[in-house]
Short mmCIF file of C-alpha atoms in Angstrom, two decimals:
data_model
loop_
_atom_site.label_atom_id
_atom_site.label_comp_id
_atom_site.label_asym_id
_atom_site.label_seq_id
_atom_site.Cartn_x
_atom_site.Cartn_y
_atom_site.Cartn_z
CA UNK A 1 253.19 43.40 107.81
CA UNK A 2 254.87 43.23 104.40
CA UNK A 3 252.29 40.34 104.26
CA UNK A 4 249.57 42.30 104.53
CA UNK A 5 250.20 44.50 102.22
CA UNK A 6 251.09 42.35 99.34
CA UNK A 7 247.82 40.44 100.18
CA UNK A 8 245.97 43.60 100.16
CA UNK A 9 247.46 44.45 96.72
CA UNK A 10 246.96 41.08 95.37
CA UNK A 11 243.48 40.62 96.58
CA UNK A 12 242.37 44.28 95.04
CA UNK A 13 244.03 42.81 91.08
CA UNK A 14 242.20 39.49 91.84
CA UNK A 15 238.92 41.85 92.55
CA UNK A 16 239.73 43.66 89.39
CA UNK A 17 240.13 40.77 86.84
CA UNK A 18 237.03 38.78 88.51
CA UNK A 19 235.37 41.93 87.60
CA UNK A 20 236.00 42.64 84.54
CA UNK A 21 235.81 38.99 83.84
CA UNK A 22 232.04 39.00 84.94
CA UNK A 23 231.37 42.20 83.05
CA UNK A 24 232.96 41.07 79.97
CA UNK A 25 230.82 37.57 79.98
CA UNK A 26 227.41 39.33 80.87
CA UNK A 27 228.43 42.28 78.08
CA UNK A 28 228.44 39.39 75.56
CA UNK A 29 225.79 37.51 76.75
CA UNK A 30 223.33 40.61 76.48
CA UNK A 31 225.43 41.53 73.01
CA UNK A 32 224.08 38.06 71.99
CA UNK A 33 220.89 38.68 72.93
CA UNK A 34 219.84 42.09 72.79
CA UNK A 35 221.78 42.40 69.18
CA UNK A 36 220.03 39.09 67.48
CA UNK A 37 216.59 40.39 68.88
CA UNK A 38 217.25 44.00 67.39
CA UNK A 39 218.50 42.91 63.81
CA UNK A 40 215.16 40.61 63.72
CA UNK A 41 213.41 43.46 64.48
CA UNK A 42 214.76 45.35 61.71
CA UNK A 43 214.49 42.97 58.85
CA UNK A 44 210.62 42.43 60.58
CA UNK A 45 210.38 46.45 59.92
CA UNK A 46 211.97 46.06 56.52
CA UNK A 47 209.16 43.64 55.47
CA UNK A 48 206.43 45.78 57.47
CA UNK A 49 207.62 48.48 54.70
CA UNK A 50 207.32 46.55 52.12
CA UNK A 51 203.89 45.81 52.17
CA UNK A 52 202.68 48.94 53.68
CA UNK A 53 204.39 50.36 50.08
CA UNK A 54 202.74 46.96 48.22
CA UNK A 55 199.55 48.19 49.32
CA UNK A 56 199.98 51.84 47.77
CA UNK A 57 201.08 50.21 44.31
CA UNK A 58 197.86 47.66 44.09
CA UNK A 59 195.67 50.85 44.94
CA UNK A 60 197.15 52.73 42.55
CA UNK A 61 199.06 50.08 39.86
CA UNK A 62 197.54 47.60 40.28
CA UNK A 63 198.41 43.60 40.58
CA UNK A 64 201.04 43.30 37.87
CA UNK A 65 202.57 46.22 39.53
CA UNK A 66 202.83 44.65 42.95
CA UNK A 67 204.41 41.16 41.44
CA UNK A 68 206.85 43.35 39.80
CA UNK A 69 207.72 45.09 43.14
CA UNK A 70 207.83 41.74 44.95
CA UNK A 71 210.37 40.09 42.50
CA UNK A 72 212.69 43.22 42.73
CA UNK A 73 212.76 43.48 46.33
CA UNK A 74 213.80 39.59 46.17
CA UNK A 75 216.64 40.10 43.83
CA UNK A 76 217.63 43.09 45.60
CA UNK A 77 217.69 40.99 49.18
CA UNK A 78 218.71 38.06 47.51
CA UNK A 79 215.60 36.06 48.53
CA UNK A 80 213.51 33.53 46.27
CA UNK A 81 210.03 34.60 45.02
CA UNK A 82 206.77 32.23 44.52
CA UNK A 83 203.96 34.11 43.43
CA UNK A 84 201.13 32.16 43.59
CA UNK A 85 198.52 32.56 40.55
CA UNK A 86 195.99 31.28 41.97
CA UNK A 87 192.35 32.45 42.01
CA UNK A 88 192.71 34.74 44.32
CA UNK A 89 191.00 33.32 47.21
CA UNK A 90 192.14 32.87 50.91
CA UNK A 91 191.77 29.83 53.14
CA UNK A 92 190.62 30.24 56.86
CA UNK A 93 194.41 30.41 58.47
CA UNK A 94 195.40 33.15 55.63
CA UNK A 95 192.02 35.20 56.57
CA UNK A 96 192.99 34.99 60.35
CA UNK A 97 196.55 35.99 59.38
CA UNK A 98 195.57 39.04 57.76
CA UNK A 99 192.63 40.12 60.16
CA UNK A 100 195.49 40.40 62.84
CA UNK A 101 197.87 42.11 60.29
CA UNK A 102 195.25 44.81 59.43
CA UNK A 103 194.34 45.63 62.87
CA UNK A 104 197.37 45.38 64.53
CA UNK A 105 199.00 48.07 62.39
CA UNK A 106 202.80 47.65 62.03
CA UNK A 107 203.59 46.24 65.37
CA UNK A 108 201.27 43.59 64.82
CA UNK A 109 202.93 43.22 61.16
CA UNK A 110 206.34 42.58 62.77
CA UNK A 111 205.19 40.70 65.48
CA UNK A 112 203.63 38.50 62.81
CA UNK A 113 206.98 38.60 61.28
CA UNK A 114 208.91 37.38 64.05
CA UNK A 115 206.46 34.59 64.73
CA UNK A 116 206.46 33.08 61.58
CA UNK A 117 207.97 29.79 60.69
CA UNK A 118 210.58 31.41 58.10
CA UNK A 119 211.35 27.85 56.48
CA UNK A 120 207.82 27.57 55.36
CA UNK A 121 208.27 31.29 53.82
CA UNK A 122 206.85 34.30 54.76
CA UNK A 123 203.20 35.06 52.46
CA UNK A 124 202.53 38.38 51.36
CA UNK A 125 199.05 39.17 51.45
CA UNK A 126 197.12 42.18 50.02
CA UNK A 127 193.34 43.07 50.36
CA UNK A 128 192.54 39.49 50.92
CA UNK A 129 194.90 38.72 47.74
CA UNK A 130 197.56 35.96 48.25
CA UNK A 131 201.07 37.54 46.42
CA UNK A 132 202.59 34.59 46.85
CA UNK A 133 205.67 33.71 49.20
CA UNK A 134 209.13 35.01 50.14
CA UNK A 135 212.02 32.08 50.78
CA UNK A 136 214.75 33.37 52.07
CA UNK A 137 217.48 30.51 50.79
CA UNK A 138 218.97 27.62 53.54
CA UNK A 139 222.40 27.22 55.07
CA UNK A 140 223.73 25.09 57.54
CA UNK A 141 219.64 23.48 57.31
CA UNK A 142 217.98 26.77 58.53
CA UNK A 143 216.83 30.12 56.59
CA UNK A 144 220.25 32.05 55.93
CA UNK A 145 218.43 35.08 57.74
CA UNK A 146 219.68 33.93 60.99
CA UNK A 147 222.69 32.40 59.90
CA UNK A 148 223.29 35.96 58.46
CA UNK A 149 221.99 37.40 62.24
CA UNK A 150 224.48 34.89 64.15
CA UNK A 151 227.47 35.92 61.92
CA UNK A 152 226.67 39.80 61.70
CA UNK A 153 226.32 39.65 66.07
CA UNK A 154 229.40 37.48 66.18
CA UNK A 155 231.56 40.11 64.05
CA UNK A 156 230.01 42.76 66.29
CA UNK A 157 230.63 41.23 69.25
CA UNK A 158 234.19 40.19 68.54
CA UNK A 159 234.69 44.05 67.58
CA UNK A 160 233.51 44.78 70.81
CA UNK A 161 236.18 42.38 72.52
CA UNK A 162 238.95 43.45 70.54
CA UNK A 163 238.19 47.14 72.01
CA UNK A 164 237.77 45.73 75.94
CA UNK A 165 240.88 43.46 75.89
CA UNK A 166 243.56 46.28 75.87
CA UNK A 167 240.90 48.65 77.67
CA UNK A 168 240.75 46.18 80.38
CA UNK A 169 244.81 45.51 80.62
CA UNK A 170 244.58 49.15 81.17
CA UNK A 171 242.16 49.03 83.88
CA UNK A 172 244.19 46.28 85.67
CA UNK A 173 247.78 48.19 85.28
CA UNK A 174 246.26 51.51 86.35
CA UNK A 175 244.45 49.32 89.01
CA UNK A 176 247.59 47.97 90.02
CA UNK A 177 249.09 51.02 90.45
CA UNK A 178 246.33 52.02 92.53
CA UNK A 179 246.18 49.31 94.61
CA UNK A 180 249.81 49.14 95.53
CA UNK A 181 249.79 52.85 96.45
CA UNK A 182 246.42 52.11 98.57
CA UNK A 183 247.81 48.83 100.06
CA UNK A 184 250.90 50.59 101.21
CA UNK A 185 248.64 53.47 102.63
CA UNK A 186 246.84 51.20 104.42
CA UNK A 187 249.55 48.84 105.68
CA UNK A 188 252.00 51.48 106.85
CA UNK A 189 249.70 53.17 109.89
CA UNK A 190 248.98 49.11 110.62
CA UNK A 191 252.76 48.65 110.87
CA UNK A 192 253.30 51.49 112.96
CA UNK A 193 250.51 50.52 115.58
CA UNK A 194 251.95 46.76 115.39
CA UNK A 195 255.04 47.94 116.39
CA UNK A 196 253.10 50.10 119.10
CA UNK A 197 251.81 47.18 120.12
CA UNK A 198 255.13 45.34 119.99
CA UNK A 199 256.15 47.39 123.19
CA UNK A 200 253.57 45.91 125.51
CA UNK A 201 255.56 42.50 125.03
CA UNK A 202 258.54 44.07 125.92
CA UNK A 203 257.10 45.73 129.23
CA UNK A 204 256.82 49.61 127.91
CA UNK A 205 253.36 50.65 128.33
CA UNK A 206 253.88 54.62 126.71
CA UNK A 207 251.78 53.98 123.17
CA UNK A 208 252.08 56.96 120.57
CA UNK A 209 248.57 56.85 118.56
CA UNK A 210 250.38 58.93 114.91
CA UNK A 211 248.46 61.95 114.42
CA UNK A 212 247.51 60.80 110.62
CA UNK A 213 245.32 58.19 111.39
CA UNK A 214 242.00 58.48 111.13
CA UNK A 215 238.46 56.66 111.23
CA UNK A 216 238.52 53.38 112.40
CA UNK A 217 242.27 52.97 112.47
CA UNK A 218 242.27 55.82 115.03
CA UNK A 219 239.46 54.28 117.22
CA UNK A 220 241.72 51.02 117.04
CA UNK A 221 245.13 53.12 118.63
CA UNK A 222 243.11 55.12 121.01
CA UNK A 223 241.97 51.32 121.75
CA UNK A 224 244.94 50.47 122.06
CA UNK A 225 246.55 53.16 124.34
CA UNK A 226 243.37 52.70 126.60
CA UNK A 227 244.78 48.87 126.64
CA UNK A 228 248.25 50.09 127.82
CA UNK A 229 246.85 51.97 130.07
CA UNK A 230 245.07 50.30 131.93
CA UNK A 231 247.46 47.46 131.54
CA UNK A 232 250.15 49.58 133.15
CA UNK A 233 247.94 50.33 136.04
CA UNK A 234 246.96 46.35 136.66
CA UNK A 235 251.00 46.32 136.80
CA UNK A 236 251.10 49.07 138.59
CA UNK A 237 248.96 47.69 140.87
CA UNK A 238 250.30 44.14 141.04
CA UNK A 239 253.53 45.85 142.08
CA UNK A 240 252.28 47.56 144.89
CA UNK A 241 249.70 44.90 145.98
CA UNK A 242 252.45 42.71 146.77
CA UNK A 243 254.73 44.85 148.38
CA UNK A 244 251.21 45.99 150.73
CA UNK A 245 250.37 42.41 151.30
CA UNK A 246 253.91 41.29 151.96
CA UNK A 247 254.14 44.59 154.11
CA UNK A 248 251.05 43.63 156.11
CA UNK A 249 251.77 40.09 156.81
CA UNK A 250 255.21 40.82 157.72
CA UNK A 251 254.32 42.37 161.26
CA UNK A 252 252.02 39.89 162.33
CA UNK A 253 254.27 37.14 161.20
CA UNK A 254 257.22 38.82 162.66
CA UNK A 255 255.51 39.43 166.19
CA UNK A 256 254.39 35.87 165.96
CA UNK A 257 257.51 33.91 165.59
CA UNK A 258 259.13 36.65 167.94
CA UNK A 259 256.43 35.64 170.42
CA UNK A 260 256.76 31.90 169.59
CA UNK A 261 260.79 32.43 169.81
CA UNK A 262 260.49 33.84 173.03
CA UNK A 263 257.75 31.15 174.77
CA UNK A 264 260.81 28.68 173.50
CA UNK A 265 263.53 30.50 175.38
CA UNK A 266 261.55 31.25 178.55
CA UNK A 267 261.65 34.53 178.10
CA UNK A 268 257.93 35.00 178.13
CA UNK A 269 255.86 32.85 180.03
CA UNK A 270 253.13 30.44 178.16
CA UNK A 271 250.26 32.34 180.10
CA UNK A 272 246.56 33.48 179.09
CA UNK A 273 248.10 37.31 177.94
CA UNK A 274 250.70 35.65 176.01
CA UNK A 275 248.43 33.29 173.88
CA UNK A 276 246.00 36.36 173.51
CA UNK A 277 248.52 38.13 171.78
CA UNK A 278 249.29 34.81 169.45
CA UNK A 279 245.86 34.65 168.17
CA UNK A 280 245.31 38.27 167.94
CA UNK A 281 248.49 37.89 165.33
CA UNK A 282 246.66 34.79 163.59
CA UNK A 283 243.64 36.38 163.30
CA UNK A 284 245.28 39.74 161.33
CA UNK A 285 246.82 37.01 158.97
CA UNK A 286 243.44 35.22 158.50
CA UNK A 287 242.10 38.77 158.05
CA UNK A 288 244.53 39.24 155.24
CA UNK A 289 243.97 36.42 153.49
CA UNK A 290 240.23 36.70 153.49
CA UNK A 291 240.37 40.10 152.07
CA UNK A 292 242.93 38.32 149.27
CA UNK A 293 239.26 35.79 148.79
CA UNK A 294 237.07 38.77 148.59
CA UNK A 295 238.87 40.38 146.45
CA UNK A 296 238.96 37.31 143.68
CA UNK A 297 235.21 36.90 144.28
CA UNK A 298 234.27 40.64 143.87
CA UNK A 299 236.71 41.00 140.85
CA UNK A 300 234.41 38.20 139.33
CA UNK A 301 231.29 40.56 140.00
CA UNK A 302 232.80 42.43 137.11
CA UNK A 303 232.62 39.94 134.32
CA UNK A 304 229.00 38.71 135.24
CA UNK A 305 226.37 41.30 134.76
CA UNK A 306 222.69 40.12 135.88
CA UNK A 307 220.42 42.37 135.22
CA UNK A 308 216.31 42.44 136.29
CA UNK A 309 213.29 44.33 137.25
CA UNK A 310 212.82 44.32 140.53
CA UNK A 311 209.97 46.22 143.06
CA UNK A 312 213.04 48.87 144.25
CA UNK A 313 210.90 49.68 147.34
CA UNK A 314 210.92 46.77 148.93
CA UNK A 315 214.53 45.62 147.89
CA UNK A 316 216.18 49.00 149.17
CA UNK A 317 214.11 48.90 152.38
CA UNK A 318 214.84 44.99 153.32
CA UNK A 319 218.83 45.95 152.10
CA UNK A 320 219.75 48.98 154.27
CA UNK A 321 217.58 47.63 157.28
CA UNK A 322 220.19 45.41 157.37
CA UNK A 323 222.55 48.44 158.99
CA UNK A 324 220.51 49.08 161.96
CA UNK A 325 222.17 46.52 164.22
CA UNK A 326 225.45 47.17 163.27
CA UNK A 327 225.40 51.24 163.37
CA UNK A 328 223.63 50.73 167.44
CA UNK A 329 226.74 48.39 167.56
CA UNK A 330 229.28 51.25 166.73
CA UNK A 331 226.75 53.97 168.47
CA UNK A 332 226.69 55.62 165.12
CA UNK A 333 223.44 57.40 164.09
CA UNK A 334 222.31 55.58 160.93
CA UNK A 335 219.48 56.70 158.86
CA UNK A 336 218.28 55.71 155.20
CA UNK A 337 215.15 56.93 152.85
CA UNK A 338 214.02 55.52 149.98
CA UNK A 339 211.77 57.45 147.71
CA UNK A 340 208.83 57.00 146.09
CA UNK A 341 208.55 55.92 142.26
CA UNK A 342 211.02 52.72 142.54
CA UNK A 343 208.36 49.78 142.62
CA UNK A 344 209.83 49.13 138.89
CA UNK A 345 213.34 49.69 138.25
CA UNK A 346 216.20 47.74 136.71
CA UNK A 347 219.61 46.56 138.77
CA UNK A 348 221.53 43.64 139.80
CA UNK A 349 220.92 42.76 143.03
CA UNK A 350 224.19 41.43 143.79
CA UNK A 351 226.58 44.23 142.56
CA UNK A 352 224.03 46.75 144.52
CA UNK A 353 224.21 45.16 147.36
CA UNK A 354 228.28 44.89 147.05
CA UNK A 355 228.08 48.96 146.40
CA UNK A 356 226.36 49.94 149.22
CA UNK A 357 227.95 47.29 151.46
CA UNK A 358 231.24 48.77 150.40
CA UNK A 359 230.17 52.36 150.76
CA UNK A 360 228.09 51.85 153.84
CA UNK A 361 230.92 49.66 155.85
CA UNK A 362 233.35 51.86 154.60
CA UNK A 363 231.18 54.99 156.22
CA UNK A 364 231.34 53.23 159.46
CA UNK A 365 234.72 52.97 159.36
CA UNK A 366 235.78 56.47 159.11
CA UNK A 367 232.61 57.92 161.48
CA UNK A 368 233.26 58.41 165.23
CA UNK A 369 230.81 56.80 167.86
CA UNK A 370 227.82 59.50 168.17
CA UNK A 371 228.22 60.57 164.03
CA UNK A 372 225.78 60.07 161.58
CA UNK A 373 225.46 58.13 158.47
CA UNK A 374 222.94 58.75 155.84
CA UNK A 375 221.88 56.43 152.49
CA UNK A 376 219.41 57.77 150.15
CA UNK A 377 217.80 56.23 146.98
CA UNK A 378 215.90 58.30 144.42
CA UNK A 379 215.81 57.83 140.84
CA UNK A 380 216.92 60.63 139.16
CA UNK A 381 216.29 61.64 135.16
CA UNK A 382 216.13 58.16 134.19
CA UNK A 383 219.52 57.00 136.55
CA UNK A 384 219.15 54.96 140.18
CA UNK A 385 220.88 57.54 142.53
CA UNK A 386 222.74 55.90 145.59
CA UNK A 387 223.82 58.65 148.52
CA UNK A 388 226.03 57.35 151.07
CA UNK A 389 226.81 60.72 153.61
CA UNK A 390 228.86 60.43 156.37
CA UNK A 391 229.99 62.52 159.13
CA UNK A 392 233.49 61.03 159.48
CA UNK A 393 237.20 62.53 159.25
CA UNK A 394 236.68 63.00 155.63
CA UNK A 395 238.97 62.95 152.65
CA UNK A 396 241.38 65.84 152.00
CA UNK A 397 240.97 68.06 148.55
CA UNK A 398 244.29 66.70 147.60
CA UNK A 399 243.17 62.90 147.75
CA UNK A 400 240.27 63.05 146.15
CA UNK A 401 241.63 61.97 143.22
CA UNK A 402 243.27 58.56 144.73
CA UNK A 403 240.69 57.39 146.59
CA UNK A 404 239.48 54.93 144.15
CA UNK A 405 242.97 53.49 143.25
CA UNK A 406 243.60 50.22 144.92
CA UNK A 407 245.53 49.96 148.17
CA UNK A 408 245.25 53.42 148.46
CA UNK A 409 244.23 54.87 152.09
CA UNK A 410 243.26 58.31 153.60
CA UNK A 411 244.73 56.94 157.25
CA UNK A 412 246.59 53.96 156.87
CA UNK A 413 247.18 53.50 160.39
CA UNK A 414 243.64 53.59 161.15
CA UNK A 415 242.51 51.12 158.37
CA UNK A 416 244.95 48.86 159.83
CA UNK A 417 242.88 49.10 163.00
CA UNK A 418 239.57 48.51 161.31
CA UNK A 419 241.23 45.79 158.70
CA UNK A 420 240.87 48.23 155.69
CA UNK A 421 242.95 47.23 152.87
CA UNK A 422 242.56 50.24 150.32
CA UNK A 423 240.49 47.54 148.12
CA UNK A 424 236.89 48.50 148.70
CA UNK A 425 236.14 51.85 146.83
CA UNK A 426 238.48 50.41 143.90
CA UNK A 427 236.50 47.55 143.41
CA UNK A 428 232.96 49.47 143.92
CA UNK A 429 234.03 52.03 141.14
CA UNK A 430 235.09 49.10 139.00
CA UNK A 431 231.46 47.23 139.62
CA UNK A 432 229.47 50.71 138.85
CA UNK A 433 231.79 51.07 135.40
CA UNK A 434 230.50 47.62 134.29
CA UNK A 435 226.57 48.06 135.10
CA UNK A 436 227.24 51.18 132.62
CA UNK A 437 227.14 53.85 135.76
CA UNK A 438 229.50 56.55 137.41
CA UNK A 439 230.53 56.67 141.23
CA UNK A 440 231.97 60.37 142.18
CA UNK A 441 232.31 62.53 145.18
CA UNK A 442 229.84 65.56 146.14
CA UNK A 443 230.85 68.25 148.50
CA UNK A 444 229.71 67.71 151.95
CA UNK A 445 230.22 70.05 155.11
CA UNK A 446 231.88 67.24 156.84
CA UNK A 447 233.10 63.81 156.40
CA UNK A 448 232.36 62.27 152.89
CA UNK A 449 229.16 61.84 150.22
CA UNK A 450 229.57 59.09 148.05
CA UNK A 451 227.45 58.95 145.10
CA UNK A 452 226.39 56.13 142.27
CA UNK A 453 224.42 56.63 139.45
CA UNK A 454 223.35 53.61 137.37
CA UNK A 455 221.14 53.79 134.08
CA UNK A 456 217.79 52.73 133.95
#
């Protein structure tokens, strides 16, 4: 787990520097940008000044006036100065040029500003009177006004860098502190449930969730002590099953070869009684190891849900009809209702039919010739209720609890009789758990009431 936490740590300072990386190139990118576009703006406001002041001085000074201006705001800005003596007159493109000047106001002037072709000049035009043109001088083969732009954004930028380099070493130390003190937090309640987990391999099923975890790590332990669990009760139950199974094929096997040993001596004579008793000890072996086939096929009920609407009238009705024979068999009195309101509900056909045949045989069983056996069906608050009553020797208040382990048997001598193997109320309660339902017991007068509820 050491692994994971230096991977943790390293992959938190490779999130940092990628970071700041990316912030750092899109910082300078807008810098670029944003800066150029805002120092054009203010040389396009210094000019917009200008002639809104040019304009004032020809009112009031006149044209001389305004020349003189013109030439000392070019020495002062360094720029070159053509004044233009001509007549006085404009052509078409300087009349168009000035109608969008006047009536744009000084957004339009700076707009005009940042349009023009600056290595033609820029003209200064009052009241329809050409000034002339300001040249602002060449280097590197464009207008040293953005040469002068590019160098002023490049100083500011690298000013700007030289403050985020040792701010952002800073970032990455302090975020390397942080993320080795988070990447141990986080790897240390890992470690401890690996090493939880480490104990399953070694056969110990008691998992300790700690107390300090939280969230999702919690919901993983709990997760994982649900795991031991119920993987200590499949061993559990493995044990057990083997030593039942071994347990109930040892008496018929032993009575058969004893009877076998004994036709070979002469001790017992090979006569119709004798052979009865042989095949009566072959068939509670085949018995066995059918229930061992039933068990594998019913176990794969579990895994392969099959859900579908179906008209629950006329399934339940055609199902449970299928009892009559068998209870006149047994001379037990069997009854079943199904309600009204199920011509559209939702169930697997083949795990219901598995429930109740588990639940109904099972009722049999345990019920006396001349008792009663009852199945309802109703759906309940939005759950398909199943009612299996019985009038049998019922199940003690102590038991109640073990009745749906596996193996387990009120009367073991008795399911012996009948072929009961402890498996079938397991298994049922297993099947309900994976259609998303609950099986429990109600309180009846006498013998047992089994009840399943299953989601609609």
């Amino acid at each position: 787990m050491n692994n994971l936490r230096f991977r943790i740590f390293i992959s938190i300072i490779i999130l940092l520097v990628v970071g700041l990386a990316a912030i750092t190139i899109l910082f300078n990118y807008g810098l670029d940008r944003y800066f150029s576009d805002y120092q054009m703006q203010e040389e396009a406001a210094n000019i917009n000044r200008l002639e809104r002041q040019l304009i004032d001085i020809y009112d009031n000074e006149g044209e001389e006036a305004v020349y003189d201006h013109i030439e000392q705001f070019a020495r002062i800005n360094q720029l070159e100065y053509i004044a233009d003596p001509g007549n006085g007159h404009m052509d078409h493109h300087d009349m168009m040029d000035n109608r969008r000047m006047s009536s744009g106001g000084g957004r339009r002037m700076m707009q005009l500003f940042e349009e023009a072709d600056l290595s033609q000049g820029y003209h200064i035009i009052i009241n329809e009177r050409d000034f002339g043109v300001l040249i602002w001088p060449e280097r590197d083969g464009q207008p040293a006004i953005y040469s002068e732009i590019a160098e002023q954004t490049a100083n500011f930028r690298n000013e700007i860098n030289r403050f985020i380099l040792p701010l952002g070493m800073v970032l990455v130390f302090a975020g390397g502190l942080i993320s080795f003190w988070l990447s141990r937090k986080l790897a240390m309640p890992v470690n401890k449930l690996a090493d939880e987990v480490g104990k399953l391999g070694e056969g110990n099923y008691e998992i300790e969730v700690p107390e300090k975890l939280s969230g999702e790590l919690r919901s993983l332990g709990l997760a994982i002590k649900s795991l031991a669990g119920r993987l200590k009760y499949l061993e559990k139950i493995r044990r057990e099953s083997a030593a039942d199974f071994s347990h109930e094929l040892r008496t018929p096997l032993h009575n058969l070869k004893s009877t076998v040993e004994a036709l070979e001596d002469g001790i017992l004579e090979l006569n119709a009684e004798n052979l009865e008793s042989i095949n009566e000890e072959v068939d509670r072996i085949t018995n066995l190891t059918g229930q061992l086939t039933e068990l594998v096929e019913l176990e794969k009920k579990l895994t392969d849900v099959n859900i579908e609407t179906v008209d629950g009238n006329e399934y339940f009705n055609e199902l449970l009809n299928f009892y009559v024979k068998k209870a006149e068999n047994e001379e037990i009195n069997y009854n079943y209702e199904v309600f009204a309101g199920l011509d559209r509900i939702s169930l697997d056909r083949q795990a219901v039919e598995i429930i109740l045949n588990n639940l109904i045989t099972n009722a049999f069983k345990y019920t006396e010739a001349g008792g009663r056996v009852d199945v309802r069906v109703n759906l309940i608050d939005d759950n398909l209720r199943l009612e299996v009553e019985d009038t049998g020797i019922g199940i003690p208040e102590e038991e109640k609890d073990l009745i749906f382990e596996r193996f387990y048997r009120t009367d073991r001598s008795r399911s012996r009789e009948t072929g009961g193997s402890g498996l079938g109320l397991a298994i049922t309660r297993e099947i309900v758990a994976a259609l998303g339902g609950d099986i429990f017991l109600e309180d009846s007068d006498k013998g047992s009431n089994f009840v399943v509820m299953l989601p609609q």
